[in-house]
């Protein structure tokens, strides 16, 4: 079996991330930017009315958060230019066909360039209205899948989600805190995806 390196896989890749201002997406994005600066581009789908608002949202809600402290320490004064080179804010919404992307030139650019789509957009509070849950968690996921099918270079569509925080840890037959998650993702999850989902 050929060995797999996530760092090599991400090199020169272009990734579309939905739900980029959410908790899980911020962790995912920070980790990718930190471990693989040779990533080609990250497109963030942001619920915003225009390009300027989307860009401001990326900096205010994602990049300026304390989670990105290590990147700030590593890149220093060059962080903003690194982010401007690697991250593109895209106004849109998974609730709509074509992810609500109105700029047809930008949409075509994304279709041509995307290697990986990471859908992290979801409602995780299950006391939300049923129609809102259905729209975001089901129809939104369907719109992301439909969009990904139009991407010429797509290699993977990844859905990331969190469980309701009110669940009890004893519902597992093991202690989830005891798992080496980095080892799990690198040696079990990603190779499994490559073997069974990416053909």
Short mmCIF file of N, CA and C in Angstrom, two decimals:
data_model
loop_
_atom_site.label_atom_id
_atom_site.label_comp_id
_atom_site.label_asym_id
_atom_site.label_seq_id
_atom_site.Cartn_x
_atom_site.Cartn_y
_atom_site.Cartn_z
N UNK A 1 0.84 -1.19 0.00
CA UNK A 1 0.00 0.00 0.00
C UNK A 1 0.88 1.25 0.00
N UNK A 2 0.54 2.18 -0.84
CA UNK A 2 1.28 3.43 -0.94
C UNK A 2 1.04 4.28 0.32
N UNK A 3 2.12 4.87 0.86
CA UNK A 3 1.94 5.69 2.07
C UNK A 3 1.31 7.03 1.68
N UNK A 4 0.64 7.63 2.65
CA UNK A 4 -0.10 8.85 2.41
C UNK A 4 0.37 9.94 3.37
N UNK A 5 0.61 11.12 2.84
CA UNK A 5 1.00 12.25 3.66
C UNK A 5 -0.01 13.37 3.46
N UNK A 6 -0.67 13.78 4.54
CA UNK A 6 -1.64 14.86 4.45
C UNK A 6 -0.96 16.15 4.01
N UNK A 7 0.28 16.37 4.47
CA UNK A 7 1.00 17.58 4.07
C UNK A 7 1.23 17.60 2.56
N UNK A 8 1.63 16.46 2.01
CA UNK A 8 1.83 16.38 0.55
C UNK A 8 0.51 16.53 -0.18
N UNK A 9 -0.54 15.92 0.36
CA UNK A 9 -1.85 16.00 -0.28
C UNK A 9 -2.33 17.45 -0.37
N UNK A 10 -2.12 18.23 0.68
CA UNK A 10 -2.61 19.62 0.72
C UNK A 10 -1.75 20.59 -0.08
N UNK A 11 -0.52 20.20 -0.40
CA UNK A 11 0.38 21.10 -1.13
C UNK A 11 -0.23 21.47 -2.48
N UNK A 12 -0.25 22.77 -2.76
CA UNK A 12 -0.77 23.33 -4.01
C UNK A 12 -2.25 23.04 -4.25
N UNK A 13 -3.00 22.74 -3.20
CA UNK A 13 -4.42 22.47 -3.34
C UNK A 13 -5.22 23.75 -3.12
N UNK A 14 -6.37 23.80 -3.76
CA UNK A 14 -7.32 24.89 -3.58
C UNK A 14 -8.56 24.30 -2.92
N UNK A 15 -8.97 24.92 -1.81
CA UNK A 15 -10.03 24.36 -0.98
C UNK A 15 -11.14 25.39 -0.79
N UNK A 16 -12.38 24.93 -0.93
CA UNK A 16 -13.54 25.74 -0.60
C UNK A 16 -14.03 25.30 0.77
N UNK A 17 -14.18 26.26 1.70
CA UNK A 17 -14.64 25.96 3.06
C UNK A 17 -15.96 26.69 3.30
N UNK A 18 -17.00 25.93 3.64
CA UNK A 18 -18.27 26.55 4.05
C UNK A 18 -18.30 26.59 5.57
N UNK A 19 -19.09 27.50 6.12
CA UNK A 19 -19.17 27.60 7.58
C UNK A 19 -17.88 28.09 8.20
N UNK A 20 -17.12 28.88 7.45
CA UNK A 20 -15.76 29.27 7.85
C UNK A 20 -15.70 30.09 9.14
N UNK A 21 -16.79 30.72 9.53
CA UNK A 21 -16.76 31.51 10.76
C UNK A 21 -17.15 30.69 11.99
N UNK A 22 -17.47 29.43 11.79
CA UNK A 22 -17.85 28.56 12.90
C UNK A 22 -16.65 28.00 13.64
N UNK A 23 -16.91 27.47 14.81
CA UNK A 23 -15.86 26.96 15.70
C UNK A 23 -14.98 25.91 15.04
N UNK A 24 -15.58 24.86 14.51
CA UNK A 24 -14.83 23.76 13.93
C UNK A 24 -14.04 24.19 12.70
N UNK A 25 -14.64 25.03 11.87
CA UNK A 25 -13.95 25.50 10.66
C UNK A 25 -12.73 26.34 11.01
N UNK A 26 -12.84 27.17 12.04
CA UNK A 26 -11.69 27.99 12.44
C UNK A 26 -10.51 27.11 12.83
N UNK A 27 -10.78 26.05 13.58
CA UNK A 27 -9.71 25.12 13.98
C UNK A 27 -9.11 24.46 12.75
N UNK A 28 -9.95 24.00 11.84
CA UNK A 28 -9.51 23.35 10.61
C UNK A 28 -8.63 24.30 9.78
N UNK A 29 -9.10 25.52 9.58
CA UNK A 29 -8.39 26.50 8.76
C UNK A 29 -7.05 26.89 9.39
N UNK A 30 -7.05 27.14 10.69
CA UNK A 30 -5.79 27.51 11.36
C UNK A 30 -4.77 26.39 11.21
N UNK A 31 -5.21 25.17 11.42
CA UNK A 31 -4.30 24.02 11.33
C UNK A 31 -3.73 23.90 9.91
N UNK A 32 -4.56 24.02 8.91
CA UNK A 32 -4.09 23.91 7.52
C UNK A 32 -3.11 25.03 7.19
N UNK A 33 -3.44 26.26 7.54
CA UNK A 33 -2.54 27.38 7.23
C UNK A 33 -1.22 27.24 7.98
N UNK A 34 -1.26 26.66 9.17
CA UNK A 34 -0.05 26.51 9.97
C UNK A 34 0.84 25.37 9.46
N UNK A 35 0.25 24.22 9.13
CA UNK A 35 1.08 23.07 8.76
C UNK A 35 1.42 23.01 7.28
N UNK A 36 0.63 23.69 6.43
CA UNK A 36 0.91 23.64 5.00
C UNK A 36 0.77 25.02 4.37
N UNK A 37 1.79 25.87 4.56
CA UNK A 37 1.74 27.21 3.98
C UNK A 37 1.82 27.19 2.45
N UNK A 38 2.15 26.03 1.86
CA UNK A 38 2.21 25.92 0.41
C UNK A 38 0.88 25.52 -0.20
N UNK A 39 -0.17 25.63 0.58
CA UNK A 39 -1.52 25.48 0.07
C UNK A 39 -1.71 26.55 -1.00
N UNK A 40 -2.40 26.24 -2.07
CA UNK A 40 -2.58 27.25 -3.12
C UNK A 40 -3.56 28.34 -2.70
N UNK A 41 -4.78 27.94 -2.29
CA UNK A 41 -5.79 28.94 -1.95
C UNK A 41 -6.89 28.32 -1.11
N UNK A 42 -7.46 29.14 -0.23
CA UNK A 42 -8.65 28.79 0.54
C UNK A 42 -9.75 29.77 0.17
N UNK A 43 -10.84 29.27 -0.34
CA UNK A 43 -12.02 30.10 -0.57
C UNK A 43 -12.95 29.90 0.61
N UNK A 44 -13.34 30.99 1.28
CA UNK A 44 -14.27 30.92 2.40
C UNK A 44 -15.63 31.41 1.93
N UNK A 45 -16.64 30.55 1.99
CA UNK A 45 -18.00 30.98 1.69
C UNK A 45 -18.53 31.68 2.94
N UNK A 46 -18.86 32.95 2.80
CA UNK A 46 -19.26 33.79 3.94
C UNK A 46 -20.64 34.38 3.67
N UNK A 47 -21.53 34.28 4.67
CA UNK A 47 -22.83 34.94 4.53
C UNK A 47 -22.64 36.44 4.65
N UNK A 48 -22.57 37.09 3.51
CA UNK A 48 -22.36 38.54 3.48
C UNK A 48 -22.97 39.08 2.19
N UNK A 49 -23.30 40.35 2.19
CA UNK A 49 -23.96 40.96 1.04
C UNK A 49 -23.04 41.29 -0.12
N UNK A 50 -21.75 41.49 0.18
CA UNK A 50 -20.82 41.87 -0.89
C UNK A 50 -19.40 41.44 -0.53
N UNK A 51 -18.48 41.64 -1.49
CA UNK A 51 -17.09 41.22 -1.30
C UNK A 51 -16.44 41.90 -0.10
N UNK A 52 -16.66 43.20 0.03
CA UNK A 52 -16.02 43.95 1.12
C UNK A 52 -16.48 43.43 2.49
N UNK A 53 -17.78 43.23 2.64
CA UNK A 53 -18.33 42.72 3.91
C UNK A 53 -17.81 41.32 4.20
N UNK A 54 -17.71 40.48 3.16
CA UNK A 54 -17.21 39.11 3.33
C UNK A 54 -15.76 39.13 3.80
N UNK A 55 -14.95 39.98 3.18
CA UNK A 55 -13.53 40.09 3.55
C UNK A 55 -13.38 40.58 4.99
N UNK A 56 -14.15 41.60 5.36
CA UNK A 56 -14.10 42.11 6.73
C UNK A 56 -14.50 41.03 7.73
N UNK A 57 -15.50 40.24 7.36
CA UNK A 57 -15.97 39.16 8.23
C UNK A 57 -14.88 38.11 8.44
N UNK A 58 -14.15 37.77 7.38
CA UNK A 58 -13.06 36.79 7.50
C UNK A 58 -12.03 37.27 8.51
N UNK A 59 -11.62 38.53 8.42
CA UNK A 59 -10.62 39.04 9.35
C UNK A 59 -11.19 39.16 10.76
N UNK A 60 -12.37 39.73 10.89
CA UNK A 60 -12.96 39.97 12.21
C UNK A 60 -13.35 38.67 12.91
N UNK A 61 -13.98 37.74 12.19
CA UNK A 61 -14.54 36.53 12.81
C UNK A 61 -13.60 35.33 12.79
N UNK A 62 -12.55 35.39 11.97
CA UNK A 62 -11.67 34.22 11.86
C UNK A 62 -10.22 34.61 12.19
N UNK A 63 -9.58 35.35 11.32
CA UNK A 63 -8.13 35.59 11.40
C UNK A 63 -7.72 36.36 12.65
N UNK A 64 -8.54 37.29 13.11
CA UNK A 64 -8.16 38.09 14.29
C UNK A 64 -8.42 37.38 15.62
N UNK A 65 -8.97 36.19 15.58
CA UNK A 65 -9.24 35.44 16.81
C UNK A 65 -7.94 34.94 17.43
N UNK A 66 -7.96 34.72 18.74
CA UNK A 66 -6.77 34.28 19.48
C UNK A 66 -6.24 32.94 18.99
N UNK A 67 -7.11 32.13 18.43
CA UNK A 67 -6.71 30.83 17.88
C UNK A 67 -5.57 30.97 16.86
N UNK A 68 -5.51 32.10 16.18
CA UNK A 68 -4.51 32.32 15.14
C UNK A 68 -3.22 32.97 15.68
N UNK A 69 -3.05 32.95 17.00
CA UNK A 69 -1.88 33.55 17.64
C UNK A 69 -0.58 32.92 17.15
N UNK A 70 -0.54 31.60 17.01
CA UNK A 70 0.68 30.92 16.56
C UNK A 70 1.04 31.38 15.14
N UNK A 71 0.04 31.50 14.29
CA UNK A 71 0.29 32.00 12.93
C UNK A 71 0.80 33.44 12.97
N UNK A 72 0.20 34.26 13.86
CA UNK A 72 0.66 35.65 13.99
C UNK A 72 2.10 35.69 14.46
N UNK A 73 2.44 34.83 15.43
CA UNK A 73 3.82 34.78 15.93
C UNK A 73 4.78 34.30 14.84
N UNK A 74 4.35 33.32 14.06
CA UNK A 74 5.19 32.76 13.00
C UNK A 74 5.42 33.75 11.87
N UNK A 75 4.35 34.39 11.40
CA UNK A 75 4.43 35.26 10.23
C UNK A 75 4.70 36.72 10.58
N UNK A 76 4.44 37.12 11.83
CA UNK A 76 4.68 38.50 12.24
C UNK A 76 3.92 39.49 11.39
N UNK A 77 4.61 40.53 10.95
CA UNK A 77 3.98 41.58 10.15
C UNK A 77 3.56 41.10 8.77
N UNK A 78 4.04 39.94 8.35
CA UNK A 78 3.71 39.40 7.03
C UNK A 78 2.40 38.61 7.02
N UNK A 79 1.78 38.43 8.19
CA UNK A 79 0.57 37.59 8.24
C UNK A 79 -0.53 38.11 7.33
N UNK A 80 -0.80 39.42 7.38
CA UNK A 80 -1.89 39.96 6.56
C UNK A 80 -1.65 39.70 5.07
N UNK A 81 -0.42 39.90 4.60
CA UNK A 81 -0.15 39.65 3.18
C UNK A 81 -0.23 38.16 2.86
N UNK A 82 0.19 37.29 3.79
CA UNK A 82 0.06 35.85 3.62
C UNK A 82 -1.42 35.47 3.49
N UNK A 83 -2.26 36.02 4.38
CA UNK A 83 -3.70 35.74 4.35
C UNK A 83 -4.32 36.27 3.07
N UNK A 84 -3.96 37.47 2.66
CA UNK A 84 -4.51 38.03 1.42
C UNK A 84 -4.13 37.19 0.20
N UNK A 85 -2.95 36.58 0.25
CA UNK A 85 -2.50 35.71 -0.85
C UNK A 85 -3.23 34.36 -0.83
N UNK A 86 -3.47 33.82 0.36
CA UNK A 86 -3.99 32.45 0.49
C UNK A 86 -5.50 32.35 0.66
N UNK A 87 -6.15 33.40 1.14
CA UNK A 87 -7.57 33.32 1.49
C UNK A 87 -8.39 34.29 0.65
N UNK A 88 -9.48 33.77 0.08
CA UNK A 88 -10.42 34.60 -0.67
C UNK A 88 -11.79 34.46 -0.03
N UNK A 89 -12.38 35.59 0.34
CA UNK A 89 -13.72 35.61 0.92
C UNK A 89 -14.74 35.64 -0.21
N UNK A 90 -15.70 34.73 -0.17
CA UNK A 90 -16.71 34.62 -1.22
C UNK A 90 -18.09 34.84 -0.59
N UNK A 91 -18.78 35.93 -0.95
CA UNK A 91 -20.12 36.11 -0.40
C UNK A 91 -21.07 35.07 -0.98
N UNK A 92 -21.79 34.38 -0.09
CA UNK A 92 -22.73 33.36 -0.54
C UNK A 92 -23.38 32.69 0.65
N UNK A 93 -24.14 31.64 0.38
CA UNK A 93 -24.88 30.95 1.44
C UNK A 93 -25.27 29.56 0.95
N UNK A 94 -25.03 28.54 1.76
CA UNK A 94 -25.35 27.16 1.35
C UNK A 94 -26.85 26.92 1.22
N UNK A 95 -27.67 27.85 1.69
CA UNK A 95 -29.12 27.67 1.59
C UNK A 95 -29.62 27.81 0.16
N UNK A 96 -28.75 28.29 -0.74
CA UNK A 96 -29.17 28.57 -2.12
C UNK A 96 -28.40 27.73 -3.12
N UNK A 97 -29.02 27.50 -4.28
CA UNK A 97 -28.34 26.82 -5.37
C UNK A 97 -27.10 27.61 -5.74
N UNK A 98 -26.10 26.92 -6.23
CA UNK A 98 -24.81 27.53 -6.57
C UNK A 98 -24.21 28.26 -5.37
N UNK A 99 -24.63 27.84 -4.18
CA UNK A 99 -24.15 28.40 -2.91
C UNK A 99 -24.39 29.90 -2.82
N UNK A 100 -25.36 30.39 -3.57
CA UNK A 100 -25.72 31.80 -3.52
C UNK A 100 -24.65 32.72 -4.07
N UNK A 101 -23.69 32.18 -4.82
CA UNK A 101 -22.61 33.00 -5.38
C UNK A 101 -23.16 33.72 -6.61
N UNK A 102 -23.25 35.04 -6.52
CA UNK A 102 -23.86 35.83 -7.59
C UNK A 102 -22.89 36.20 -8.70
N UNK A 103 -21.62 36.36 -8.37
CA UNK A 103 -20.61 36.74 -9.36
C UNK A 103 -20.28 35.52 -10.23
N UNK A 104 -20.78 35.54 -11.47
CA UNK A 104 -20.61 34.37 -12.35
C UNK A 104 -19.15 34.11 -12.70
N UNK A 105 -18.34 35.16 -12.82
CA UNK A 105 -16.91 34.96 -13.10
C UNK A 105 -16.21 34.27 -11.93
N UNK A 106 -16.53 34.70 -10.72
CA UNK A 106 -15.96 34.08 -9.53
C UNK A 106 -16.41 32.63 -9.41
N UNK A 107 -17.68 32.38 -9.68
CA UNK A 107 -18.20 31.01 -9.61
C UNK A 107 -17.46 30.11 -10.61
N UNK A 108 -17.25 30.58 -11.82
CA UNK A 108 -16.53 29.79 -12.84
C UNK A 108 -15.08 29.57 -12.42
N UNK A 109 -14.46 30.59 -11.82
CA UNK A 109 -13.08 30.45 -11.31
C UNK A 109 -13.01 29.35 -10.25
N UNK A 110 -13.98 29.36 -9.35
CA UNK A 110 -14.01 28.35 -8.29
C UNK A 110 -14.23 26.97 -8.89
N UNK A 111 -15.16 26.85 -9.82
CA UNK A 111 -15.41 25.56 -10.49
C UNK A 111 -14.12 25.00 -11.11
N UNK A 112 -13.32 25.87 -11.70
CA UNK A 112 -12.08 25.43 -12.37
C UNK A 112 -10.98 25.06 -11.38
N UNK A 113 -10.94 25.71 -10.22
CA UNK A 113 -9.76 25.61 -9.36
C UNK A 113 -9.88 24.67 -8.16
N UNK A 114 -11.09 24.41 -7.69
CA UNK A 114 -11.26 23.67 -6.43
C UNK A 114 -10.83 22.21 -6.54
N UNK A 115 -9.98 21.80 -5.59
CA UNK A 115 -9.57 20.40 -5.46
C UNK A 115 -10.35 19.69 -4.35
N UNK A 116 -10.74 20.46 -3.34
CA UNK A 116 -11.34 19.89 -2.14
C UNK A 116 -12.41 20.84 -1.62
N UNK A 117 -13.58 20.31 -1.29
CA UNK A 117 -14.63 21.10 -0.66
C UNK A 117 -14.81 20.57 0.76
N UNK A 118 -14.75 21.47 1.73
CA UNK A 118 -14.94 21.10 3.13
C UNK A 118 -16.20 21.83 3.62
N UNK A 119 -17.25 21.06 3.84
CA UNK A 119 -18.51 21.62 4.30
C UNK A 119 -18.59 21.52 5.81
N UNK A 120 -18.44 22.66 6.47
CA UNK A 120 -18.50 22.71 7.93
C UNK A 120 -19.73 23.50 8.38
N UNK A 121 -20.50 24.01 7.44
CA UNK A 121 -21.69 24.80 7.77
C UNK A 121 -22.78 23.89 8.30
N UNK A 122 -23.28 24.21 9.48
CA UNK A 122 -24.36 23.42 10.09
C UNK A 122 -24.93 24.15 11.29
N UNK A 123 -26.14 23.78 11.62
CA UNK A 123 -26.73 24.21 12.89
C UNK A 123 -26.50 23.06 13.86
N UNK A 124 -25.83 23.34 14.97
CA UNK A 124 -25.51 22.28 15.93
C UNK A 124 -26.35 22.37 17.20
N UNK A 125 -27.20 23.36 17.29
CA UNK A 125 -28.10 23.47 18.45
C UNK A 125 -29.44 22.89 18.02
N UNK A 126 -29.77 21.74 18.56
CA UNK A 126 -30.93 21.03 18.08
C UNK A 126 -32.25 21.47 18.70
N UNK A 127 -32.22 22.59 19.44
CA UNK A 127 -33.47 23.17 19.89
C UNK A 127 -33.93 24.25 18.91
N UNK A 128 -33.24 24.34 17.79
CA UNK A 128 -33.58 25.28 16.71
C UNK A 128 -34.87 24.80 16.04
N UNK A 129 -35.54 25.72 15.36
CA UNK A 129 -36.74 25.35 14.61
C UNK A 129 -36.42 24.27 13.58
N UNK A 130 -37.34 23.35 13.38
CA UNK A 130 -37.14 22.23 12.47
C UNK A 130 -36.85 22.69 11.04
N UNK A 131 -37.57 23.70 10.56
CA UNK A 131 -37.36 24.15 9.18
C UNK A 131 -35.97 24.73 8.99
N UNK A 132 -35.45 25.42 10.00
CA UNK A 132 -34.09 25.97 9.91
C UNK A 132 -33.06 24.84 9.90
N UNK A 133 -33.27 23.84 10.76
CA UNK A 133 -32.37 22.68 10.78
C UNK A 133 -32.38 21.96 9.44
N UNK A 134 -33.56 21.73 8.89
CA UNK A 134 -33.70 21.04 7.61
C UNK A 134 -33.03 21.83 6.49
N UNK A 135 -33.29 23.14 6.45
CA UNK A 135 -32.69 23.98 5.40
C UNK A 135 -31.17 23.91 5.44
N UNK A 136 -30.59 24.13 6.60
CA UNK A 136 -29.13 24.20 6.69
C UNK A 136 -28.48 22.83 6.65
N UNK A 137 -28.92 21.93 7.50
CA UNK A 137 -28.23 20.65 7.65
C UNK A 137 -28.53 19.64 6.55
N UNK A 138 -29.66 19.78 5.87
CA UNK A 138 -29.99 18.83 4.81
C UNK A 138 -29.90 19.49 3.44
N UNK A 139 -30.71 20.51 3.21
CA UNK A 139 -30.69 21.16 1.89
C UNK A 139 -29.36 21.89 1.65
N UNK A 140 -28.80 22.47 2.70
CA UNK A 140 -27.50 23.12 2.56
C UNK A 140 -26.43 22.13 2.14
N UNK A 141 -26.42 20.96 2.78
CA UNK A 141 -25.46 19.91 2.41
C UNK A 141 -25.69 19.45 0.98
N UNK A 142 -26.96 19.36 0.57
CA UNK A 142 -27.28 18.99 -0.82
C UNK A 142 -26.75 20.03 -1.80
N UNK A 143 -26.91 21.32 -1.47
CA UNK A 143 -26.41 22.38 -2.35
C UNK A 143 -24.88 22.34 -2.46
N UNK A 144 -24.22 22.03 -1.35
CA UNK A 144 -22.75 21.90 -1.38
C UNK A 144 -22.35 20.74 -2.29
N UNK A 145 -23.03 19.61 -2.15
CA UNK A 145 -22.75 18.45 -3.00
C UNK A 145 -22.98 18.79 -4.47
N UNK A 146 -24.09 19.45 -4.78
CA UNK A 146 -24.39 19.83 -6.16
C UNK A 146 -23.32 20.77 -6.71
N UNK A 147 -22.87 21.71 -5.89
CA UNK A 147 -21.82 22.63 -6.31
C UNK A 147 -20.53 21.87 -6.58
N UNK A 148 -20.18 20.96 -5.68
CA UNK A 148 -18.93 20.20 -5.81
C UNK A 148 -18.91 19.37 -7.10
N UNK A 149 -20.07 18.88 -7.52
CA UNK A 149 -20.14 18.09 -8.75
C UNK A 149 -19.73 18.90 -9.98
N UNK A 150 -19.83 20.23 -9.90
CA UNK A 150 -19.46 21.10 -11.02
C UNK A 150 -17.98 21.47 -11.02
N UNK A 151 -17.26 21.12 -9.98
CA UNK A 151 -15.84 21.47 -9.87
C UNK A 151 -15.01 20.48 -10.69
N UNK A 152 -14.31 20.99 -11.68
CA UNK A 152 -13.60 20.16 -12.66
C UNK A 152 -12.50 19.30 -12.03
N UNK A 153 -11.81 19.82 -11.02
CA UNK A 153 -10.66 19.11 -10.44
C UNK A 153 -10.96 18.47 -9.09
N UNK A 154 -12.22 18.41 -8.70
CA UNK A 154 -12.57 17.95 -7.36
C UNK A 154 -11.98 16.56 -7.06
N UNK A 155 -11.33 16.47 -5.92
CA UNK A 155 -10.78 15.19 -5.47
C UNK A 155 -11.51 14.65 -4.26
N UNK A 156 -12.11 15.58 -3.49
CA UNK A 156 -12.76 15.14 -2.26
C UNK A 156 -13.78 16.17 -1.80
N UNK A 157 -14.90 15.66 -1.29
CA UNK A 157 -15.89 16.47 -0.58
C UNK A 157 -15.90 15.93 0.83
N UNK A 158 -15.59 16.78 1.78
CA UNK A 158 -15.49 16.37 3.18
C UNK A 158 -16.55 17.10 3.99
N UNK A 159 -17.29 16.38 4.79
CA UNK A 159 -18.30 16.96 5.68
C UNK A 159 -17.79 16.85 7.10
N UNK A 160 -17.64 17.98 7.76
CA UNK A 160 -17.20 17.98 9.16
C UNK A 160 -18.37 18.45 10.02
N UNK A 161 -18.56 17.80 11.15
CA UNK A 161 -19.67 18.17 12.03
C UNK A 161 -19.29 17.91 13.47
N UNK A 162 -20.04 18.53 14.36
CA UNK A 162 -19.86 18.32 15.79
C UNK A 162 -21.14 17.71 16.34
N UNK A 163 -21.00 17.06 17.46
CA UNK A 163 -22.18 16.52 18.12
C UNK A 163 -22.75 17.56 19.07
N UNK A 164 -23.99 17.40 19.44
CA UNK A 164 -24.64 18.26 20.43
C UNK A 164 -23.83 18.22 21.72
N UNK A 165 -23.50 19.36 22.28
CA UNK A 165 -22.63 19.39 23.46
C UNK A 165 -23.30 18.85 24.71
N UNK A 166 -24.61 18.68 24.69
CA UNK A 166 -25.30 18.16 25.86
C UNK A 166 -25.23 16.65 26.00
N UNK A 167 -24.64 15.96 25.02
CA UNK A 167 -24.55 14.50 25.10
C UNK A 167 -23.58 14.10 26.20
N UNK A 168 -23.86 13.00 26.83
CA UNK A 168 -23.01 12.50 27.90
C UNK A 168 -21.85 11.69 27.33
N UNK A 169 -20.65 11.89 27.85
CA UNK A 169 -19.49 11.14 27.39
C UNK A 169 -19.62 9.65 27.67
N UNK A 170 -20.39 9.29 28.69
CA UNK A 170 -20.51 7.86 29.00
C UNK A 170 -21.39 7.12 27.99
N UNK A 171 -21.93 7.85 26.98
CA UNK A 171 -22.68 7.16 25.93
C UNK A 171 -21.74 6.41 25.00
N UNK A 172 -20.43 6.70 25.08
CA UNK A 172 -19.43 5.95 24.32
C UNK A 172 -18.96 4.77 25.17
N UNK A 173 -18.46 3.74 24.52
CA UNK A 173 -17.92 2.59 25.24
C UNK A 173 -16.43 2.76 25.50
N UNK A 174 -15.93 3.98 25.35
CA UNK A 174 -14.53 4.30 25.58
C UNK A 174 -14.45 5.78 25.92
N UNK A 175 -13.30 6.22 26.35
CA UNK A 175 -13.10 7.63 26.68
C UNK A 175 -12.58 8.35 25.43
N UNK A 176 -13.41 9.19 24.77
CA UNK A 176 -12.96 9.87 23.55
C UNK A 176 -11.74 10.76 23.78
N UNK A 177 -11.53 11.19 25.02
CA UNK A 177 -10.38 12.04 25.32
C UNK A 177 -9.08 11.26 25.26
N UNK A 178 -9.16 9.93 25.31
CA UNK A 178 -7.95 9.12 25.29
C UNK A 178 -7.42 8.87 23.88
N UNK A 179 -8.17 9.26 22.88
CA UNK A 179 -7.77 9.01 21.49
C UNK A 179 -6.74 10.04 21.05
N UNK A 180 -5.70 9.58 20.38
CA UNK A 180 -4.74 10.49 19.75
C UNK A 180 -5.35 10.87 18.40
N UNK A 181 -6.08 12.00 18.37
CA UNK A 181 -6.86 12.36 17.19
C UNK A 181 -5.99 12.63 15.97
N UNK A 182 -4.83 13.21 16.18
CA UNK A 182 -3.95 13.46 15.03
C UNK A 182 -3.56 12.13 14.38
N UNK A 183 -3.18 11.17 15.22
CA UNK A 183 -2.83 9.84 14.71
C UNK A 183 -4.03 9.20 14.02
N UNK A 184 -5.20 9.32 14.62
CA UNK A 184 -6.42 8.75 14.04
C UNK A 184 -6.68 9.32 12.65
N UNK A 185 -6.66 10.66 12.53
CA UNK A 185 -6.96 11.27 11.24
C UNK A 185 -5.91 10.92 10.19
N UNK A 186 -4.64 10.94 10.59
CA UNK A 186 -3.58 10.67 9.62
C UNK A 186 -3.51 9.20 9.21
N UNK A 187 -3.78 8.29 10.14
CA UNK A 187 -3.57 6.87 9.86
C UNK A 187 -4.83 6.03 9.67
N UNK A 188 -5.99 6.58 10.04
CA UNK A 188 -7.23 5.80 9.90
C UNK A 188 -8.24 6.54 9.02
N UNK A 189 -8.64 7.73 9.43
CA UNK A 189 -9.72 8.45 8.77
C UNK A 189 -9.38 8.81 7.32
N UNK A 190 -8.30 9.51 7.12
CA UNK A 190 -7.95 9.97 5.77
C UNK A 190 -7.63 8.80 4.84
N UNK A 191 -6.81 7.82 5.26
CA UNK A 191 -6.61 6.66 4.36
C UNK A 191 -7.93 5.93 4.04
N UNK A 192 -8.84 5.87 5.01
CA UNK A 192 -10.14 5.25 4.76
C UNK A 192 -10.94 6.02 3.73
N UNK A 193 -10.91 7.35 3.84
CA UNK A 193 -11.58 8.18 2.84
C UNK A 193 -10.99 7.95 1.46
N UNK A 194 -9.67 7.92 1.40
CA UNK A 194 -9.02 7.73 0.11
C UNK A 194 -9.36 6.35 -0.47
N UNK A 195 -9.42 5.35 0.37
CA UNK A 195 -9.67 3.99 -0.10
C UNK A 195 -11.11 3.80 -0.54
N UNK A 196 -12.07 4.35 0.23
CA UNK A 196 -13.47 4.03 -0.02
C UNK A 196 -14.29 5.16 -0.65
N UNK A 197 -13.90 6.40 -0.43
CA UNK A 197 -14.73 7.51 -0.91
C UNK A 197 -14.18 8.19 -2.15
N UNK A 198 -12.88 8.21 -2.30
CA UNK A 198 -12.27 8.90 -3.44
C UNK A 198 -11.87 7.84 -4.46
N UNK A 199 -12.52 7.84 -5.57
CA UNK A 199 -12.21 6.85 -6.61
C UNK A 199 -11.97 7.52 -7.93
#
